[in-house]
Tab-separated table of C-alpha atoms and ligand atoms in Angstrom:
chain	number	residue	atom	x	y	z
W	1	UNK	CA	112.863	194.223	109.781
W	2	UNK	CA	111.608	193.343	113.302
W	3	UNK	CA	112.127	195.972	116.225
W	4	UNK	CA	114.601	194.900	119.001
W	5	UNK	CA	111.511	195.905	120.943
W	6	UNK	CA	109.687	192.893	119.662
W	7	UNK	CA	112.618	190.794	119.731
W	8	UNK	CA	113.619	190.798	122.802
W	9	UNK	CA	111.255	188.775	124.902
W	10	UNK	CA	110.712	185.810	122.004
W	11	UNK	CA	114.976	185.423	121.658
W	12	UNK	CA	115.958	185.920	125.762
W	13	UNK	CA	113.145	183.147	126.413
W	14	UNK	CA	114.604	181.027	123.684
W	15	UNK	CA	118.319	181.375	124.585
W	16	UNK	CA	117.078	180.774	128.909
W	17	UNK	CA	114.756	177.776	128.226
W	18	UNK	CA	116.754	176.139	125.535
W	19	UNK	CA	117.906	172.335	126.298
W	20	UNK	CA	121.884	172.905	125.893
W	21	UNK	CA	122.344	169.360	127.393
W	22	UNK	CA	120.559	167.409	124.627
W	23	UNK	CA	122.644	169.661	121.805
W	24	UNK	CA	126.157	169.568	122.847
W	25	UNK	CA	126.874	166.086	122.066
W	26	UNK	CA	125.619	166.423	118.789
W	27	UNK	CA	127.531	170.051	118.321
W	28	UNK	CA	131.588	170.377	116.931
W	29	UNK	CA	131.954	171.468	120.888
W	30	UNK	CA	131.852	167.656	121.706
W	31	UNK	CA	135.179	167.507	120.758
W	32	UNK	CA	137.252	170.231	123.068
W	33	UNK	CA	134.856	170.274	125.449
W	34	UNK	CA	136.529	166.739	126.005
W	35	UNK	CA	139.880	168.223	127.035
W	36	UNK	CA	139.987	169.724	130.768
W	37	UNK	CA	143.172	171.818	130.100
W	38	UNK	CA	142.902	175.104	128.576
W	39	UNK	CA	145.781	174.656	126.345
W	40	UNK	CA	144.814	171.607	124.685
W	41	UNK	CA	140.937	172.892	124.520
W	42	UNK	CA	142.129	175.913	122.514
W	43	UNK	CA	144.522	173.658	119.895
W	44	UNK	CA	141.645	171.169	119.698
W	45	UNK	CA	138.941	174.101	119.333
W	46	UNK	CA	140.825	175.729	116.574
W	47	UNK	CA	141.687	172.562	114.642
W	48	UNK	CA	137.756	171.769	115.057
W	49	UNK	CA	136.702	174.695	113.753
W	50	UNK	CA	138.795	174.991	111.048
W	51	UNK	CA	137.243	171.629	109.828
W	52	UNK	CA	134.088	172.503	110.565
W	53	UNK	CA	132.698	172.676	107.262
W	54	UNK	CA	129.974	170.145	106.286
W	55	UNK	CA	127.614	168.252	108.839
W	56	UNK	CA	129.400	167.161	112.391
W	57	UNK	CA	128.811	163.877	111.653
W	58	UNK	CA	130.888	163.617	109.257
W	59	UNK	CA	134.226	166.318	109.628
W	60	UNK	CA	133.679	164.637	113.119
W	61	UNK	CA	135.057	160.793	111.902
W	62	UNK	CA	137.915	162.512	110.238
W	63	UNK	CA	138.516	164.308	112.817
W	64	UNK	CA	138.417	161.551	115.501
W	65	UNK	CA	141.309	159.920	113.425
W	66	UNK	CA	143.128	162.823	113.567
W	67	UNK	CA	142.790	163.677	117.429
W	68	UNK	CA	143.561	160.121	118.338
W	69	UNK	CA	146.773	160.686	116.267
W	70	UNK	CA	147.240	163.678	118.675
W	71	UNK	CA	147.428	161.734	121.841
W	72	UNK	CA	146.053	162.642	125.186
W	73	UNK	CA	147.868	166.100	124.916
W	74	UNK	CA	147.261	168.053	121.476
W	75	UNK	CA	149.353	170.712	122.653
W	76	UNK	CA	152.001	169.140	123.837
W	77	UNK	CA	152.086	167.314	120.555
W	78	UNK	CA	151.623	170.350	118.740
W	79	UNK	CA	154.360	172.008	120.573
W	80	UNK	CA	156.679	169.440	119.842
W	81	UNK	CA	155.782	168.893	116.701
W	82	UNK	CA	158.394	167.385	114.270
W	83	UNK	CA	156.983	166.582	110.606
W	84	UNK	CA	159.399	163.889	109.560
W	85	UNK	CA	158.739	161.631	112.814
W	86	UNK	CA	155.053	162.706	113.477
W	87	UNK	CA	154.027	163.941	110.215
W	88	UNK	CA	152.864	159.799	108.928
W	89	UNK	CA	150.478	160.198	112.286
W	90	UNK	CA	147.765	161.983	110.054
W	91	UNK	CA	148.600	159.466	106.624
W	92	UNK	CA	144.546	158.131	106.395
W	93	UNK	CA	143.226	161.581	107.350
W	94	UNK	CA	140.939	162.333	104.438
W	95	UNK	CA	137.828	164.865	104.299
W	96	UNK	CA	136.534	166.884	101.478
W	97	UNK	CA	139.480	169.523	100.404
W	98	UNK	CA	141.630	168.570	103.164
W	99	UNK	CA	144.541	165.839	103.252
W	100	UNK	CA	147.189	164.906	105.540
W	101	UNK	CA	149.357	167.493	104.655
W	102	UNK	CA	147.350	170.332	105.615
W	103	UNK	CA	146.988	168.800	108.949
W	104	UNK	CA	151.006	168.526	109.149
W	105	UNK	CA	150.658	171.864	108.016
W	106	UNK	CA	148.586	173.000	111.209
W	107	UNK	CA	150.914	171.508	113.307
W	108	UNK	CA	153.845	173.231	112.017
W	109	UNK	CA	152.109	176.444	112.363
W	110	UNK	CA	150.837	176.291	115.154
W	111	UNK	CA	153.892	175.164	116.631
W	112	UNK	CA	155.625	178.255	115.576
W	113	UNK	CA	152.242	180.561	116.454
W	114	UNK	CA	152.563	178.636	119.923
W	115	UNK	CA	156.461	179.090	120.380
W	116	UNK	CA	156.176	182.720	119.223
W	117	UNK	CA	153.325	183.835	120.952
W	118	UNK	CA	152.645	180.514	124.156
W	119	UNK	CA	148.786	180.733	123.531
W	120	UNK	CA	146.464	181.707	120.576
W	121	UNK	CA	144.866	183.789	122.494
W	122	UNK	CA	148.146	185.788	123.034
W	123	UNK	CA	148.746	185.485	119.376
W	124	UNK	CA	145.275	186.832	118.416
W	125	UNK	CA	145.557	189.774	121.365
W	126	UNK	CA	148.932	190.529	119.638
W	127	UNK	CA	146.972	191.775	116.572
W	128	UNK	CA	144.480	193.592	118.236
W	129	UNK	CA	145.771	196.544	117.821
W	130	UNK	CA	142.258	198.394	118.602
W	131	UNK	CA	140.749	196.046	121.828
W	132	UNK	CA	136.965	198.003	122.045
W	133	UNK	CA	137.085	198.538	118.187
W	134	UNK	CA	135.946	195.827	115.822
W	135	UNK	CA	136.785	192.487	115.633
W	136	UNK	CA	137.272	191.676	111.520
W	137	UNK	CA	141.164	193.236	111.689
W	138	UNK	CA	142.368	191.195	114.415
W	139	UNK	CA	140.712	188.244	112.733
W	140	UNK	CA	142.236	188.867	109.612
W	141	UNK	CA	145.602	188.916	111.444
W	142	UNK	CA	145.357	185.820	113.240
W	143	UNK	CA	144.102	183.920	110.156
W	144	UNK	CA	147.462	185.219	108.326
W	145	UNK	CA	149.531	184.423	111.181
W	146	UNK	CA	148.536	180.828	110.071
W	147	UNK	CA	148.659	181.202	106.639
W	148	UNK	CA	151.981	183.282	106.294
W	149	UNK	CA	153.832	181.007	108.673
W	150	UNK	CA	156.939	178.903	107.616
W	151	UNK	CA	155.473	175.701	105.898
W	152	UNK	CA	158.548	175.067	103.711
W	153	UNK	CA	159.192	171.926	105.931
W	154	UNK	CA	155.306	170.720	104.351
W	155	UNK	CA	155.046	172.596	100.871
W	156	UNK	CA	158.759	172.853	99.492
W	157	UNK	CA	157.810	175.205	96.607
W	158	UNK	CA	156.634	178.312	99.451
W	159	UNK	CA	152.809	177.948	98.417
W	160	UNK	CA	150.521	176.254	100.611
W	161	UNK	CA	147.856	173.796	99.318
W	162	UNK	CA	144.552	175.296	98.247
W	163	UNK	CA	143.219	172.898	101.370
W	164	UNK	CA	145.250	174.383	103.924
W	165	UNK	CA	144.285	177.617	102.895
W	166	UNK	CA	140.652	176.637	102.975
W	167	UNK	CA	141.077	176.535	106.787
W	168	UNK	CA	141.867	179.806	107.449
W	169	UNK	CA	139.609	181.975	105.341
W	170	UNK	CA	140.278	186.138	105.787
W	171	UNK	CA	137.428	188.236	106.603
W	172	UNK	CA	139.270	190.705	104.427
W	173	UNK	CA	137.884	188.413	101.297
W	174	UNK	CA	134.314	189.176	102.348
W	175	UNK	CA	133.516	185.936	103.060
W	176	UNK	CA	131.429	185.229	106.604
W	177	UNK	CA	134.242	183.361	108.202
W	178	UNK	CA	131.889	181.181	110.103
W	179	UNK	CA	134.396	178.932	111.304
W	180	UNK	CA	136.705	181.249	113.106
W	181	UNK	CA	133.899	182.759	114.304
W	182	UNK	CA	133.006	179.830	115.769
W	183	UNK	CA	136.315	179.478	117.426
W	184	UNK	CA	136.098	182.526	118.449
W	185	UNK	CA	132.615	182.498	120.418
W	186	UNK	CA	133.575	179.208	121.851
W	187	UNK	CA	136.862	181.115	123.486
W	188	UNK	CA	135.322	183.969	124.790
W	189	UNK	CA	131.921	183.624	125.336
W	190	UNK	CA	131.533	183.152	129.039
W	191	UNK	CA	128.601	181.609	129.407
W	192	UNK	CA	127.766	177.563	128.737
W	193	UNK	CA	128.519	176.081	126.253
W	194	UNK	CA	130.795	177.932	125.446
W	195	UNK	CA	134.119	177.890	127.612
W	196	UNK	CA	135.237	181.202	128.326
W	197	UNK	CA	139.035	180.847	128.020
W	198	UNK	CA	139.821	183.903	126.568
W	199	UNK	CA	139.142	186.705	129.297
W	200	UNK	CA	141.511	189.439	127.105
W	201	UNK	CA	138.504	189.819	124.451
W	202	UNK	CA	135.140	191.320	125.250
W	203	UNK	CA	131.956	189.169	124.135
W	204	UNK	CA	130.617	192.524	123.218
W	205	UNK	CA	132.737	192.432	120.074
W	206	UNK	CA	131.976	189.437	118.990
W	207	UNK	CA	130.276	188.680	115.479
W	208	UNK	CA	127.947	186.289	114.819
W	209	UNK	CA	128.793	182.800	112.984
W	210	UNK	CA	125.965	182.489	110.024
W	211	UNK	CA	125.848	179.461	108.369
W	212	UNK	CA	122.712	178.065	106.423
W	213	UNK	CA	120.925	177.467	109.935
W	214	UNK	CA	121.494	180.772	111.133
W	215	UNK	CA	120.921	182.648	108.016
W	216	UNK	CA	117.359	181.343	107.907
W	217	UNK	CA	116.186	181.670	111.062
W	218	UNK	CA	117.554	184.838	111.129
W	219	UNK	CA	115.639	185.623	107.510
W	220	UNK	CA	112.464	184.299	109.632
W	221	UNK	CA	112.575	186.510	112.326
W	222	UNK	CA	113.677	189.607	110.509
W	223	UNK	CA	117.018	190.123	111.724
W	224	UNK	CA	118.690	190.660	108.385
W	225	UNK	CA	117.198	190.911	104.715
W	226	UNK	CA	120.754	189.994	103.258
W	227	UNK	CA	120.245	187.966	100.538
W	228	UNK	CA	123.958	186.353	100.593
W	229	UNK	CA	126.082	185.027	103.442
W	230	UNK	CA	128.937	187.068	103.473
W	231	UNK	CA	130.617	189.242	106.158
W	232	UNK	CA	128.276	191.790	105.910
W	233	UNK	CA	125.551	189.844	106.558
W	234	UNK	CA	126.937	188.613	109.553
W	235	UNK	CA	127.426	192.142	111.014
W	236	UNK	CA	123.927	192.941	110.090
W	237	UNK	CA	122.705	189.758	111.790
W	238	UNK	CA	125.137	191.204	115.316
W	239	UNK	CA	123.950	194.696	115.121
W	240	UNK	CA	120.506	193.709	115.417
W	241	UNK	CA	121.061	190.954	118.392
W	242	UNK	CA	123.430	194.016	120.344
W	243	UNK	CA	120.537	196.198	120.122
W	244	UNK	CA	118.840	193.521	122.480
W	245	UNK	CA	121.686	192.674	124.477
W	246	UNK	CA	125.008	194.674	123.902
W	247	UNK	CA	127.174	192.740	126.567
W	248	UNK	CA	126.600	189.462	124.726
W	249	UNK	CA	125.321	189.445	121.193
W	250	UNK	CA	125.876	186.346	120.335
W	251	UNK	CA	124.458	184.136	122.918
W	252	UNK	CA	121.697	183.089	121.103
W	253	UNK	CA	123.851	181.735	118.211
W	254	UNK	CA	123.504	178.315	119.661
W	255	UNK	CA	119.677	178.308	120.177
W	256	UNK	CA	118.769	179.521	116.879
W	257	UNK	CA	121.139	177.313	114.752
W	258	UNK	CA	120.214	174.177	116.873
W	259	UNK	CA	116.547	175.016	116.577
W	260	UNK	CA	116.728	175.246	112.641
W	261	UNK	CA	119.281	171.851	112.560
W	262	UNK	CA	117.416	170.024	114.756
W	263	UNK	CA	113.814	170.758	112.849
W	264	UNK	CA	112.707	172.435	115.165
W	265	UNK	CA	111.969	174.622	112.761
W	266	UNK	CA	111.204	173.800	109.353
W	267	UNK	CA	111.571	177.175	108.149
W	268	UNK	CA	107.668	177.307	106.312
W	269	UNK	CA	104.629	177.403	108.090
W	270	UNK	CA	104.141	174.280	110.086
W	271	UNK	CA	101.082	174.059	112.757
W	272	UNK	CA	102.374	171.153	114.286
W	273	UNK	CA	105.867	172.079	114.444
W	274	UNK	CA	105.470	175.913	115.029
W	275	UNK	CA	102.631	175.247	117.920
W	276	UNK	CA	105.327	175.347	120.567
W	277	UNK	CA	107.530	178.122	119.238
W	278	UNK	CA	108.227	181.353	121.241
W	279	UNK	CA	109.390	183.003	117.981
W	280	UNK	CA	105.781	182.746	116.382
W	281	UNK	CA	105.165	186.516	117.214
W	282	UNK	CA	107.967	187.456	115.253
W	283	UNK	CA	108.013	185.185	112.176
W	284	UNK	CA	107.315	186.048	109.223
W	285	UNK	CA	106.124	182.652	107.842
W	286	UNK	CA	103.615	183.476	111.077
W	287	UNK	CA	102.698	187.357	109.736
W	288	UNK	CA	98.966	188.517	110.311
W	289	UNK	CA	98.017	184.992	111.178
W	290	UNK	CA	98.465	185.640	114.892
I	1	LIG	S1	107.158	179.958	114.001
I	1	LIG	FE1	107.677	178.094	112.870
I	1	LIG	S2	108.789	178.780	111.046
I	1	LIG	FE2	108.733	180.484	112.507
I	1	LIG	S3	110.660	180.328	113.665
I	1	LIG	FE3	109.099	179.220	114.834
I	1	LIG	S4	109.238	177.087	114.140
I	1	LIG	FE4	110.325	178.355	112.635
């Protein structure tokens, strides 16, 4: 594993020089970062997230369908959400697991999360019962509050569909949760790109998303030696980045999954490709060749 010693000047020069601008529009942020008020960026955010499985190119043309079915105010639609008129809205959504009745699903519960709680940040603060202690309970709390809500109104027998489900996975399970993480970094990270709405959670607790990107570059540069991508991991992968910066571990989740998704970084030894990168001294594709 590589020291935080050595870490720390080849990551903080990678988060400070890298070209946010040029990645955004080609990142799931595109899509909240679209709406100015806070309470339809954090309905759109979540409802990205949760979708956010697969490349962004293409959750993001379901998606699109779905958001323009939304109207100019996803939380006002959300809020007033009635599945018998609005429900037909979503009737060509289609992507992977998902169909339109897990989206009429979302909208019923977060229209009772909303009415309950009036943000989903106060819903997710509500089950924080420990705010300096770890994040993974909380998580786990606001994931259920989605998938224990009333859905009778969508799935008549009391069980929800296996691809409503799949949107809220439980860190409970073991599973890295990348998606909610997601959500969550995008809420209360305070630094660009990500927005910053949440000010009731401390970036300090935050845990980093790991999907395939992020797993190998973090492989590369020795921040974990996990061999699967599970919650654990994902802790491992955060422990290591706090022990460079403690106030914000995450901050260089962007950078490193953009520089592996963008190739960047082909994740091999590459002389062309790995002439410009700052992470060389710390590679291990790069080990005892200088
Ligand atoms: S040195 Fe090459 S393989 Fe290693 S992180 Fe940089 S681009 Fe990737």
């Amino acid at each position: 594993m590589t020291s935080p010693d050595a870490l720390r000047r080849p990551l903080e020069r990678l988060y400070r020089e890298f070209d946010y601008d040029s990645r955004v529009d080609l990142d799931a942020l595109r899509f909240p970062v679209r709406y100015a008020d806070p309470r339809d960026r954090e309905v759109v955010a979540l409802l990205t997230a949760c979708l956010a499985y697969g490349r962004v190119d293409l959750f993001g043309r379901s998606l699109e369908g779905a958001l323009a079915a939304m109207g100019p105010s996803p939380a006002a639609f959300v809020g007033a959400f009635d599945p018998h008129r609005d429900g037909a809205r979503f009737r060509d959504f289609r992507y992977r697991f998902n169909r339109p009745r897990d989206l009429v699903a979302f909208c019923v519960a977060a229209r009772e999360v909303l009415a309950r709680h009036g943000s989903l940040e106060k819903c997710f603060v509500a089950g924080d019962a420990d705010a300096s202690g770890p994040l993974r309970p909380a998580l786990d709390r606001f994931a259920r509050a989605f998938l224990e809500a009333d859905l009778r109104e969508v799935f008549p027998r009391g069980r929800p569909s296996r691809g409503y489900r799949h949107l809220f996975p439980r860190p409970s399970a073991g599973g890295p949760c990348k998606r909610l993480l997601l959500f969550l970094r995008w809420m209360v990270r305070r630094e660009p790109p990500d927005f910053g709405l949440w000010t009731c959670v401390s970036p300090a607790r935050l845990v980093i998303p790991v999907d395939t990107h992020v797993e190998n570059m973090s492989r590369a540069i020795g921040l974990t030696r996990r061999r699967s991508r599970t919650w654990r991991m994902a802790e491992d992968i955060t422990r290591r980045l706090a022990a460079i910066d403690p106030a914000d571990p995450v901050k260089y989740d962007f950078a490193l999954c953009h520089k592996r998704m963008s190739g960047d970084c082909r994740d091999r030894r590459d002389r062309v490709v790995c002439a410009p990168c700052g992470l060389r001294s710390v590679c291990r594709h790069w080990r005892g060749r200088g």
